[in-house]
PDB file of C-alpha atoms in Angstrom:
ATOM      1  CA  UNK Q  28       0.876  -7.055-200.046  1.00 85.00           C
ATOM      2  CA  UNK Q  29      -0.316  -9.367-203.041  1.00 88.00           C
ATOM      3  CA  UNK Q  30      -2.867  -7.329-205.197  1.00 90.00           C
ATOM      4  CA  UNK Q  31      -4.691  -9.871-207.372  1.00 87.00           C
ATOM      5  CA  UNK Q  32      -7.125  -8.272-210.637  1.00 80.00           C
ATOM      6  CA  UNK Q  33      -6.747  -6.688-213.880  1.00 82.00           C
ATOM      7  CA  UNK Q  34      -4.343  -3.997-213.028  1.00 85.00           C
ATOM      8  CA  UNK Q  35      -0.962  -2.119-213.792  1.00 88.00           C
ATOM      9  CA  UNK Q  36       2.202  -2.332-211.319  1.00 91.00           C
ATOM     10  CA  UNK Q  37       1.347   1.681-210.932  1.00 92.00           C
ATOM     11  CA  UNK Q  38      -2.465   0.913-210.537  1.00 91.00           C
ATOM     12  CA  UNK Q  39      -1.320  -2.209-207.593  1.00 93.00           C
ATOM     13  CA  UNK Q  40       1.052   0.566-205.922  1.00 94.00           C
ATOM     14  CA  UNK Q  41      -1.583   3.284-205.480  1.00 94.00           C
ATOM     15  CA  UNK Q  42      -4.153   0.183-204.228  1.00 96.00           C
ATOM     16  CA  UNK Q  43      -1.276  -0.565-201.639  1.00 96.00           C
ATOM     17  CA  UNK Q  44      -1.164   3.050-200.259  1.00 96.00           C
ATOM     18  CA  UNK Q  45      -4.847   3.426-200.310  1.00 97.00           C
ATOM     19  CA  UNK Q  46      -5.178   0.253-198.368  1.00 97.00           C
ATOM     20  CA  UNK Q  47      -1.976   0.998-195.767  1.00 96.00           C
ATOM     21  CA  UNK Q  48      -3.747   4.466-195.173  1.00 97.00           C
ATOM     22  CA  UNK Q  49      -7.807   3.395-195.367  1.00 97.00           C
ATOM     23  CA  UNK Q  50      -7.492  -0.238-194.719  1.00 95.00           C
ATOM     24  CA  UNK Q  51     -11.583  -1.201-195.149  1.00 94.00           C
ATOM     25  CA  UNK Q  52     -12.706   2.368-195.758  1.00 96.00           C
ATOM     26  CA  UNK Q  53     -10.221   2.974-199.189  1.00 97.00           C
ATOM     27  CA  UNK Q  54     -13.408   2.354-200.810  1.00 92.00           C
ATOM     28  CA  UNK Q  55     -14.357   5.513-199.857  1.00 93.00           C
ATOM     29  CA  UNK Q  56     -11.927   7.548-201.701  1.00 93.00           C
ATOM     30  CA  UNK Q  57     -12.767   5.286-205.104  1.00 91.00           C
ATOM     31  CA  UNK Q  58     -14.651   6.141-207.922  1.00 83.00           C
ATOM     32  CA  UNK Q  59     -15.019   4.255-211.127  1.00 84.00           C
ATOM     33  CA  UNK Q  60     -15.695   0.715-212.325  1.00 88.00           C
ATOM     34  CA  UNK Q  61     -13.246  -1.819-210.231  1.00 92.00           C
ATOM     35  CA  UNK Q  62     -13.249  -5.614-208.873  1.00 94.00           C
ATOM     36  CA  UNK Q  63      -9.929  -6.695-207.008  1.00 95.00           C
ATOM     37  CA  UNK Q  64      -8.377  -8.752-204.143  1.00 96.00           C
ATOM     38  CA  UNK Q  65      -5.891  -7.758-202.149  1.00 96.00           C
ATOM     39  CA  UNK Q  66      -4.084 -10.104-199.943  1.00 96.00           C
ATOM     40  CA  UNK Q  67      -2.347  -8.622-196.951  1.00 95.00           C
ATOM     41  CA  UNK Q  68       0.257 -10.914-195.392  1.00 94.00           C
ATOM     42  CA  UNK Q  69       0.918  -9.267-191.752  1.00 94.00           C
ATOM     43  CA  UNK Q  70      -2.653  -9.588-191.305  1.00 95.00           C
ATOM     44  CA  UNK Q  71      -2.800 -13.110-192.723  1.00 95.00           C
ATOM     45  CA  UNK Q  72      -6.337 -11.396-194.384  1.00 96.00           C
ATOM     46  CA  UNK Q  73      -7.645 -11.169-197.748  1.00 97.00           C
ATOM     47  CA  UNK Q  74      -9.690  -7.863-198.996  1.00 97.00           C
ATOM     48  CA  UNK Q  75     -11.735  -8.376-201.787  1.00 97.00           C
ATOM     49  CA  UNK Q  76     -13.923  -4.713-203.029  1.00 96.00           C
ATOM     50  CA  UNK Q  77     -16.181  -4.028-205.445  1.00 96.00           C
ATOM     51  CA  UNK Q  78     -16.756  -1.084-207.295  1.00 95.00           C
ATOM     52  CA  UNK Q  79     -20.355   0.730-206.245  1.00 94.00           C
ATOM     53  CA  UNK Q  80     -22.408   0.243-209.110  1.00 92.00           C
ATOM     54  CA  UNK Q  81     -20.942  -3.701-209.651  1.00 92.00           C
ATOM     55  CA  UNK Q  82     -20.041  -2.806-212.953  1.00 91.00           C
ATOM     56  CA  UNK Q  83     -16.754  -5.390-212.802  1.00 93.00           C
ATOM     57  CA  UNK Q  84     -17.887  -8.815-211.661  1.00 95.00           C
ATOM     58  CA  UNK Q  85     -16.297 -10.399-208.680  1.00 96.00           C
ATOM     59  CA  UNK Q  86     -17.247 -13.889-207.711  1.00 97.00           C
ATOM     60  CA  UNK Q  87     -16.166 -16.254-204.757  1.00 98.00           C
ATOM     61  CA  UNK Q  88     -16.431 -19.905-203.589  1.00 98.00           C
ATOM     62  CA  UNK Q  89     -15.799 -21.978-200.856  1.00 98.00           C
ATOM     63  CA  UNK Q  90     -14.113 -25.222-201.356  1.00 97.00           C
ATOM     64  CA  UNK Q  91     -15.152 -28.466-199.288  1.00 96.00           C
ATOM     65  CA  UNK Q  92     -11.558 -28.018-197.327  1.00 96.00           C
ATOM     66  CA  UNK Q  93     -12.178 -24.543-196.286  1.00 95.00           C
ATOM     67  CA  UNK Q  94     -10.294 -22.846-199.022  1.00 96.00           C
ATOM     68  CA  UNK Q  95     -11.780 -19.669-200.986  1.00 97.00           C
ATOM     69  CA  UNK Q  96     -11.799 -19.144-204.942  1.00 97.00           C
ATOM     70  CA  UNK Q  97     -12.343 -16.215-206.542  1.00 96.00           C
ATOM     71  CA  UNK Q  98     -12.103 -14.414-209.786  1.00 95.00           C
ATOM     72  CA  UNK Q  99     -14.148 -12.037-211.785  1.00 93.00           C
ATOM     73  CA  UNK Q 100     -14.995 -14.442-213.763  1.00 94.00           C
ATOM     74  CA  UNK Q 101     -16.557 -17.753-212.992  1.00 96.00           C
ATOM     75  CA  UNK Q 102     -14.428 -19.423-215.060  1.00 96.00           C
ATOM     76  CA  UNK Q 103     -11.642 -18.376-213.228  1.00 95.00           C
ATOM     77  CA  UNK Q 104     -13.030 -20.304-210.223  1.00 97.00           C
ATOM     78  CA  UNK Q 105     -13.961 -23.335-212.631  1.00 97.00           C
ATOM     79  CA  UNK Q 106     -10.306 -23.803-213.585  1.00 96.00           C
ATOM     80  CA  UNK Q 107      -8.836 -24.108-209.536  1.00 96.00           C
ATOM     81  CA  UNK Q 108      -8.508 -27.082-207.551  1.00 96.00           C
ATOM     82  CA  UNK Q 109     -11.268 -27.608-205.111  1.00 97.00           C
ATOM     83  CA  UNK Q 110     -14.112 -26.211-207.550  1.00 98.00           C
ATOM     84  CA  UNK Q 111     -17.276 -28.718-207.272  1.00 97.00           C
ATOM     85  CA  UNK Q 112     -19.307 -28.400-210.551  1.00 97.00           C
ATOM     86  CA  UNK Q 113     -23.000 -28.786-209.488  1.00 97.00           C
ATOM     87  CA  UNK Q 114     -26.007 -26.965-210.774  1.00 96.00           C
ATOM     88  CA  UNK Q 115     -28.126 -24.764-208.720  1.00 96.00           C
ATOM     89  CA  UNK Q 116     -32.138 -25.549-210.489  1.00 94.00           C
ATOM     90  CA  UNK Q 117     -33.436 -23.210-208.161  1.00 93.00           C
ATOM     91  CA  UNK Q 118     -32.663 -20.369-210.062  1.00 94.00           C
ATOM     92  CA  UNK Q 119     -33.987 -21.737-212.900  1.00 92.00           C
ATOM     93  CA  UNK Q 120     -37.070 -20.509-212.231  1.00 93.00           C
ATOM     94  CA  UNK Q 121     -36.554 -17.073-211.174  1.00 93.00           C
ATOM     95  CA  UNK Q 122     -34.412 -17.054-214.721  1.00 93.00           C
ATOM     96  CA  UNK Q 123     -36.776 -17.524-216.398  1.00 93.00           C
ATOM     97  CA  UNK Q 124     -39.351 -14.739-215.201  1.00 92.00           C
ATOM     98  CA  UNK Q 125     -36.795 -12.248-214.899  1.00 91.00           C
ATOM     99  CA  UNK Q 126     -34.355 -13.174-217.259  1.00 89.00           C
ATOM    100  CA  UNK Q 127     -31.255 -12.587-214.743  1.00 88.00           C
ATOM    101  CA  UNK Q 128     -30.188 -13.784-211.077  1.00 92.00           C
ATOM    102  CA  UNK Q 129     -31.132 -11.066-208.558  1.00 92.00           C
ATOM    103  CA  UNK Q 130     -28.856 -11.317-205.514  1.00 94.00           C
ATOM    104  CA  UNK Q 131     -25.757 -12.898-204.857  1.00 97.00           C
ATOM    105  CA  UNK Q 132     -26.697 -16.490-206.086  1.00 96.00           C
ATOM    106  CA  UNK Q 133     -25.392 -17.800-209.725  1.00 97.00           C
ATOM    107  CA  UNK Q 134     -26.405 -20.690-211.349  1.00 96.00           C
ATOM    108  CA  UNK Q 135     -23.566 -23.040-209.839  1.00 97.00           C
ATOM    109  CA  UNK Q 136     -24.147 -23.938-206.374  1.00 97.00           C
ATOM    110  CA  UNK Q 137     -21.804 -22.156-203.854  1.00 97.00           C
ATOM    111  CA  UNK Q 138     -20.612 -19.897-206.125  1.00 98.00           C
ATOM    112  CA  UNK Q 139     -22.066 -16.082-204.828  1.00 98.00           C
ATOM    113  CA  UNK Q 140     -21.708 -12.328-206.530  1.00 97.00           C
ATOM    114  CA  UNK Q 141     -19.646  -9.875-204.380  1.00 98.00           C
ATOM    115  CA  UNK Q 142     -22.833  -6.953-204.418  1.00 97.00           C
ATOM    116  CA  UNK Q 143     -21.989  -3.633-205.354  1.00 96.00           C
ATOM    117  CA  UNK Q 144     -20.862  -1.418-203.340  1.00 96.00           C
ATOM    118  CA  UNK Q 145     -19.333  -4.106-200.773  1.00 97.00           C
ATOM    119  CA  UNK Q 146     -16.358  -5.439-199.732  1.00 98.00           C
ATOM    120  CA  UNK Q 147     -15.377  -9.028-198.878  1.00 98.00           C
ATOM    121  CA  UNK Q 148     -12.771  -9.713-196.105  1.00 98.00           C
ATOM    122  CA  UNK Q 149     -11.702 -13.555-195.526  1.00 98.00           C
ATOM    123  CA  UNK Q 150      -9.653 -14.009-192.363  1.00 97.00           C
ATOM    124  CA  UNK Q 151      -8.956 -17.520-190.660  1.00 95.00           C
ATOM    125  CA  UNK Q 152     -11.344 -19.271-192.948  1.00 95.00           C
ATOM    126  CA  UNK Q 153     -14.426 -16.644-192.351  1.00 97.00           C
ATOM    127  CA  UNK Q 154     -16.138 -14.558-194.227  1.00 98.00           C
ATOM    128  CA  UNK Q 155     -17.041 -11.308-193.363  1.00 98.00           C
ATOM    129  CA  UNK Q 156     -19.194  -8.823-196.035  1.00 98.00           C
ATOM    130  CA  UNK Q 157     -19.724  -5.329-195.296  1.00 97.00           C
ATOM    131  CA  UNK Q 158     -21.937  -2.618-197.330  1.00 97.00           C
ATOM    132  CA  UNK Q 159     -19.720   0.053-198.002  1.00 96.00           C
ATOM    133  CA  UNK Q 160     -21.673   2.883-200.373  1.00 95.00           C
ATOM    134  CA  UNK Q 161     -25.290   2.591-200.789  1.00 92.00           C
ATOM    135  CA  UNK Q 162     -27.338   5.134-203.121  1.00 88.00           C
ATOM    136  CA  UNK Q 163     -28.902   8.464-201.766  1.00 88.00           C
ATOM    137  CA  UNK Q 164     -30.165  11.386-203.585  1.00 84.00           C
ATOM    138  CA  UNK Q 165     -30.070  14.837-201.909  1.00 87.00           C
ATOM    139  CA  UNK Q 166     -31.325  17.491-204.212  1.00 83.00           C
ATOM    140  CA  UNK Q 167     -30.497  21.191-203.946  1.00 88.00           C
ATOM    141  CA  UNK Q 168     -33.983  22.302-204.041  1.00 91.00           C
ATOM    142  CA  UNK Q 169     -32.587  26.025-204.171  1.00 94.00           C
ATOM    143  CA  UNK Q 170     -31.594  25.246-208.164  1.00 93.00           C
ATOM    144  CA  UNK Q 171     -32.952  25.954-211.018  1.00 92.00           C
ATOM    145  CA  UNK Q 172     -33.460  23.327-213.509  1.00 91.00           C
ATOM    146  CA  UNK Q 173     -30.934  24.628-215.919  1.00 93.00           C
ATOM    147  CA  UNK Q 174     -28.607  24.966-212.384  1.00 93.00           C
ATOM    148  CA  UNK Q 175     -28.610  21.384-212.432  1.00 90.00           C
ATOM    149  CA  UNK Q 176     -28.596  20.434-216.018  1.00 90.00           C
ATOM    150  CA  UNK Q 177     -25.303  22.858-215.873  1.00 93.00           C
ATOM    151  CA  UNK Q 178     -24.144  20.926-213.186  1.00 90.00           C
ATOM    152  CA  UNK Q 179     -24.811  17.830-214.515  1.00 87.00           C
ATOM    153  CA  UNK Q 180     -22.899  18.723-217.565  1.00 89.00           C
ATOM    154  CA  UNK Q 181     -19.718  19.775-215.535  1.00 91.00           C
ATOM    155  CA  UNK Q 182     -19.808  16.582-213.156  1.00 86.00           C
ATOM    156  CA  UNK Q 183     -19.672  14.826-216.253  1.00 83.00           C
ATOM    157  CA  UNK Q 184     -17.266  16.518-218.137  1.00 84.00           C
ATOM    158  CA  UNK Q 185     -14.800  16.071-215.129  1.00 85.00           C
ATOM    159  CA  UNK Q 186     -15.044  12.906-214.295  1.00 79.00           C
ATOM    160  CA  UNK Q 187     -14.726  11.031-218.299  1.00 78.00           C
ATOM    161  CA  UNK Q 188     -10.560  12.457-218.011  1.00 77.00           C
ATOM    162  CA  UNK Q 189     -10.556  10.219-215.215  1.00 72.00           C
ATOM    163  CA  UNK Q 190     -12.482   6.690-215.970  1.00 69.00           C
ATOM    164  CA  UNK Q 191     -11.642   6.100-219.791  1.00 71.00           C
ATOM    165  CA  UNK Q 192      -8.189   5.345-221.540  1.00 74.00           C
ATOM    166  CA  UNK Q 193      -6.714   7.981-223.583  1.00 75.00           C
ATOM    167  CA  UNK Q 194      -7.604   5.951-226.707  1.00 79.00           C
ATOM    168  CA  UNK Q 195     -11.450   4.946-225.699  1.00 77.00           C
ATOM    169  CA  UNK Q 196     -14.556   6.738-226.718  1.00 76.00           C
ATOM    170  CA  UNK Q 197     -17.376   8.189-224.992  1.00 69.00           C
ATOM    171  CA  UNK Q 198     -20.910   6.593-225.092  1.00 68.00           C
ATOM    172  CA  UNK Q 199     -24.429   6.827-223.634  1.00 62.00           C
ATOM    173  CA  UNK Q 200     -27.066   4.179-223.990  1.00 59.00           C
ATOM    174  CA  UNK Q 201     -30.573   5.986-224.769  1.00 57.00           C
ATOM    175  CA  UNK Q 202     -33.139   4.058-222.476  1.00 60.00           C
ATOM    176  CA  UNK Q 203     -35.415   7.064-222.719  1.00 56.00           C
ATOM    177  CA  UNK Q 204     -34.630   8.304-219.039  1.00 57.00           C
ATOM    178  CA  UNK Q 205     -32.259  10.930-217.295  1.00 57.00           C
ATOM    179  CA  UNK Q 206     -29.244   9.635-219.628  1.00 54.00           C
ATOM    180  CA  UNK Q 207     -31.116  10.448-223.120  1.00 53.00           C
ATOM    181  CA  UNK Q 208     -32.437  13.836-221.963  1.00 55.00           C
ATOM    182  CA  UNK Q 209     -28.776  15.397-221.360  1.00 51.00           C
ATOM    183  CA  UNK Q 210     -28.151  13.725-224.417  1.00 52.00           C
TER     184      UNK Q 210
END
């Protein structure tokens, strides 16, 4: 297995295992902010995944000859062979109301957005895109409020250990919702 992304020769050895035991599904045991491809020889298949929220970027393109860039940046797919420069005006429009690009489209033709919480799999030249995770909210009605906000507190004291470097701090952006209240 070739594991292609920003990550350590530990990080590409536990991706290995996860995909040897899960195949498709490793997604499911994943939590945190992630964007990689993973090329499995045997299977003459590459598995592309994005994290659920889409907080790392993963783009893809499909050359004239049938080949597929990709990159989590666009300018990673600029700088192959095969890449066709061209404008897409349509979303020009849209741009402008919005000030973003809903959906997988970006403003160079052919080049698309992996969504969050999906997974890309190209196998004799196709391209196959599956949903993995999708948001659902299941309260406990049984709790009290302060239940919850004690709950809250403890999911999130757990989980910073594991998605920030030893060295990084912790932040919240206020935007006057959920975030700034337990803040």
């Amino acid at each position: 297995y070739t594991v292609f992304g920003r990550v350590s020769p530990e990080q590409k050895a536990i991706l290995v295992k996860a995909y040897e035991t899960w195949g498709c599904q490793m997604a499911d045991h994943m939590h945190g902010m992630f964007a990689f491809a993973l090329w499995d020889e045997e299977a003459e298949r590459l598995f592309c995944l994005r994290d659920q929220f889409g907080t790392k970027p993963f783009y893809y393109y499909v050359t004239e000859d049938g080949r597929l860039l990709y990159g989590t940046m666009i300018r990673q797919i600029m700088e192959q062979d095969g890449f066709v420069k061209v404008l897409n005006d349509k979303l020009l429009q849209i741009y402008m109301s919005l000030t973003y690009i809903p959906g997988e489209e970006t403003f160079f033709e052919g080049v698309k957005k992996l969504l969050p919480g999906r997974y890309l799999i190209w196998e004799k030249g196709k391209i196959t895109i599956e949903r993995y995770w999708k948001p659902e909210f299941h309260p406990d009605e049984n709790l009290t409020l302060e239940e919850l906000a004690d709950e809250l507190h403890e999911t999130v004291k757990a989980i910073m250990p594991e998605t920030k470097a030893a060295d990084e701090e912790i932040d919240s952006f206020l935007s006057g919702g959920v975030d700034s209240s337990y803040v």
